């Protein structure tokens, strides 16, 4: 079973930056991809960015050019560098890991961008 620990959320003014991190631990897991999703109240949880073990990335259009996902395979850690933040980026951000046994979600971290 995979356990995830997220960190790095908070309150920031529009135009500012935040860095989210998610560390995966456990035994006998082989990660396929790690990523970040976000959710606002009353709406579905949506993809923000994912990165595979091989380094391939995918971003939602609204964050391209502003957010960067990166990964440390040796430490099973994924980071999301968020620059030029906008109020519409306000959400709870969830880390997700897919391995050979399925998906594991983090507990979520709040990101609030004030205008």
mmCIF file of C-alpha atoms in Angstrom:
data_model
loop_
_atom_site.group_PDB
_atom_site.id
_atom_site.type_symbol
_atom_site.label_atom_id
_atom_site.label_comp_id
_atom_site.label_asym_id
_atom_site.label_seq_id
_atom_site.Cartn_x
_atom_site.Cartn_y
_atom_site.Cartn_z
ATOM 1 C CA UNK A 1 0.000 0.000 0.000
ATOM 2 C CA UNK A 2 1.177 3.490 -0.866
ATOM 3 C CA UNK A 3 1.067 6.352 1.600
ATOM 4 C CA UNK A 4 1.237 9.979 0.484
ATOM 5 C CA UNK A 5 2.255 13.075 2.424
ATOM 6 C CA UNK A 6 1.560 16.455 0.853
ATOM 7 C CA UNK A 7 2.962 19.829 1.792
ATOM 8 C CA UNK A 8 3.249 23.370 0.556
ATOM 9 C CA UNK A 9 -0.227 24.836 0.284
ATOM 10 C CA UNK A 10 -1.188 28.224 1.672
ATOM 11 C CA UNK A 11 -2.391 31.734 0.990
ATOM 12 C CA UNK A 12 -0.726 33.903 -1.623
ATOM 13 C CA UNK A 13 -1.542 37.070 -3.511
ATOM 14 C CA UNK A 14 -2.293 36.994 -7.208
ATOM 15 C CA UNK A 15 0.925 36.863 -9.184
ATOM 16 C CA UNK A 16 2.733 35.028 -6.426
ATOM 17 C CA UNK A 17 4.188 31.540 -6.283
ATOM 18 C CA UNK A 18 3.771 28.363 -4.270
ATOM 19 C CA UNK A 19 5.451 24.976 -4.436
ATOM 20 C CA UNK A 20 3.582 21.798 -3.591
ATOM 21 C CA UNK A 21 5.326 18.560 -2.736
ATOM 22 C CA UNK A 22 4.091 15.003 -2.360
ATOM 23 C CA UNK A 23 6.167 12.127 -1.030
ATOM 24 C CA UNK A 24 5.124 8.525 -1.600
ATOM 25 C CA UNK A 25 6.166 5.699 0.693
ATOM 26 C CA UNK A 26 5.287 2.081 1.242
ATOM 27 C CA UNK A 27 6.467 -1.316 0.189
ATOM 28 C CA UNK A 28 6.520 -3.153 -3.085
ATOM 29 C CA UNK A 29 5.062 -0.430 -5.224
ATOM 30 C CA UNK A 30 6.020 0.536 -8.736
ATOM 31 C CA UNK A 31 4.792 3.957 -9.714
ATOM 32 C CA UNK A 32 3.412 4.523 -13.192
ATOM 33 C CA UNK A 33 2.704 8.217 -12.782
ATOM 34 C CA UNK A 34 2.353 10.913 -10.149
ATOM 35 C CA UNK A 35 0.257 13.995 -10.488
ATOM 36 C CA UNK A 36 -1.786 16.816 -9.071
ATOM 37 C CA UNK A 37 -5.514 17.398 -9.282
ATOM 38 C CA UNK A 38 -7.611 20.181 -7.816
ATOM 39 C CA UNK A 39 -11.151 20.598 -6.634
ATOM 40 C CA UNK A 40 -13.374 23.502 -5.672
ATOM 41 C CA UNK A 41 -16.573 23.040 -3.664
ATOM 42 C CA UNK A 42 -19.440 21.694 -5.716
ATOM 43 C CA UNK A 43 -17.284 20.732 -8.677
ATOM 44 C CA UNK A 44 -15.464 17.623 -9.794
ATOM 45 C CA UNK A 45 -11.810 16.997 -9.163
ATOM 46 C CA UNK A 46 -9.831 17.981 -12.252
ATOM 47 C CA UNK A 47 -6.384 17.209 -13.570
ATOM 48 C CA UNK A 48 -3.742 19.902 -13.142
ATOM 49 C CA UNK A 49 -0.562 18.093 -14.184
ATOM 50 C CA UNK A 50 0.886 14.589 -14.277
ATOM 51 C CA UNK A 51 4.348 13.174 -14.837
ATOM 52 C CA UNK A 52 5.329 9.615 -15.687
ATOM 53 C CA UNK A 53 8.354 7.709 -14.469
ATOM 54 C CA UNK A 54 9.955 8.438 -17.800
ATOM 55 C CA UNK A 55 9.435 12.161 -17.400
ATOM 56 C CA UNK A 56 6.552 12.718 -19.802
ATOM 57 C CA UNK A 57 4.257 15.483 -18.623
ATOM 58 C CA UNK A 58 0.734 16.627 -19.273
ATOM 59 C CA UNK A 59 -0.881 19.882 -18.121
ATOM 60 C CA UNK A 60 -4.349 21.313 -18.204
ATOM 61 C CA UNK A 61 -4.371 24.221 -20.650
ATOM 62 C CA UNK A 62 -5.149 26.819 -17.995
ATOM 63 C CA UNK A 63 -1.825 26.261 -16.186
ATOM 64 C CA UNK A 64 0.524 25.796 -19.122
ATOM 65 C CA UNK A 65 3.413 28.214 -18.934
ATOM 66 C CA UNK A 66 2.734 28.960 -15.267
ATOM 67 C CA UNK A 67 2.995 25.596 -13.476
ATOM 68 C CA UNK A 68 5.805 23.072 -13.680
ATOM 69 C CA UNK A 69 5.621 19.505 -12.457
ATOM 70 C CA UNK A 70 8.802 17.662 -11.588
ATOM 71 C CA UNK A 71 9.713 14.397 -10.015
ATOM 72 C CA UNK A 72 12.508 12.781 -8.021
ATOM 73 C CA UNK A 73 12.242 9.100 -8.858
ATOM 74 C CA UNK A 74 14.810 8.057 -6.266
ATOM 75 C CA UNK A 75 12.742 9.680 -3.503
ATOM 76 C CA UNK A 76 9.303 8.950 -5.012
ATOM 77 C CA UNK A 77 8.493 12.633 -4.685
ATOM 78 C CA UNK A 78 6.609 14.927 -7.019
ATOM 79 C CA UNK A 79 6.613 18.722 -6.939
ATOM 80 C CA UNK A 80 4.338 21.317 -8.479
ATOM 81 C CA UNK A 81 5.878 24.747 -8.886
ATOM 82 C CA UNK A 82 3.072 27.251 -9.338
ATOM 83 C CA UNK A 83 3.970 30.712 -10.597
ATOM 84 C CA UNK A 84 1.858 33.684 -11.648
ATOM 85 C CA UNK A 85 -0.981 32.378 -9.549
ATOM 86 C CA UNK A 86 -4.492 33.627 -10.237
ATOM 87 C CA UNK A 87 -7.573 33.720 -8.003
ATOM 88 C CA UNK A 88 -9.116 31.023 -10.188
ATOM 89 C CA UNK A 89 -6.331 28.669 -9.115
ATOM 90 C CA UNK A 90 -7.858 28.629 -5.636
ATOM 91 C CA UNK A 91 -8.767 25.041 -4.776
ATOM 92 C CA UNK A 92 -7.831 22.039 -2.712
ATOM 93 C CA UNK A 93 -4.941 20.357 -4.479
ATOM 94 C CA UNK A 94 -4.629 16.583 -4.281
ATOM 95 C CA UNK A 95 -1.649 14.436 -5.081
ATOM 96 C CA UNK A 96 -2.374 11.197 -6.901
ATOM 97 C CA UNK A 97 -0.155 8.210 -7.509
ATOM 98 C CA UNK A 98 -0.935 5.398 -9.887
ATOM 99 C CA UNK A 99 0.987 2.187 -9.439
ATOM 100 C CA UNK A 100 0.447 -1.365 -10.588
ATOM 101 C CA UNK A 101 -2.237 -1.921 -7.944
ATOM 102 C CA UNK A 102 -4.302 1.190 -8.563
ATOM 103 C CA UNK A 103 -4.645 4.804 -7.470
ATOM 104 C CA UNK A 104 -3.826 6.456 -4.168
ATOM 105 C CA UNK A 105 -4.835 9.988 -3.232
ATOM 106 C CA UNK A 106 -3.285 12.383 -0.777
ATOM 107 C CA UNK A 107 -5.257 14.182 1.894
ATOM 108 C CA UNK A 108 -5.332 17.451 -0.029
ATOM 109 C CA UNK A 109 -3.772 20.831 0.611
ATOM 110 C CA UNK A 110 -5.556 24.169 0.330
ATOM 111 C CA UNK A 111 -4.251 26.780 -2.076
ATOM 112 C CA UNK A 112 -5.872 30.200 -1.822
ATOM 113 C CA UNK A 113 -4.984 33.044 -4.169
ATOM 114 C CA UNK A 114 -6.251 36.467 -3.184
ATOM 115 C CA UNK A 115 -6.897 39.204 -5.711
#
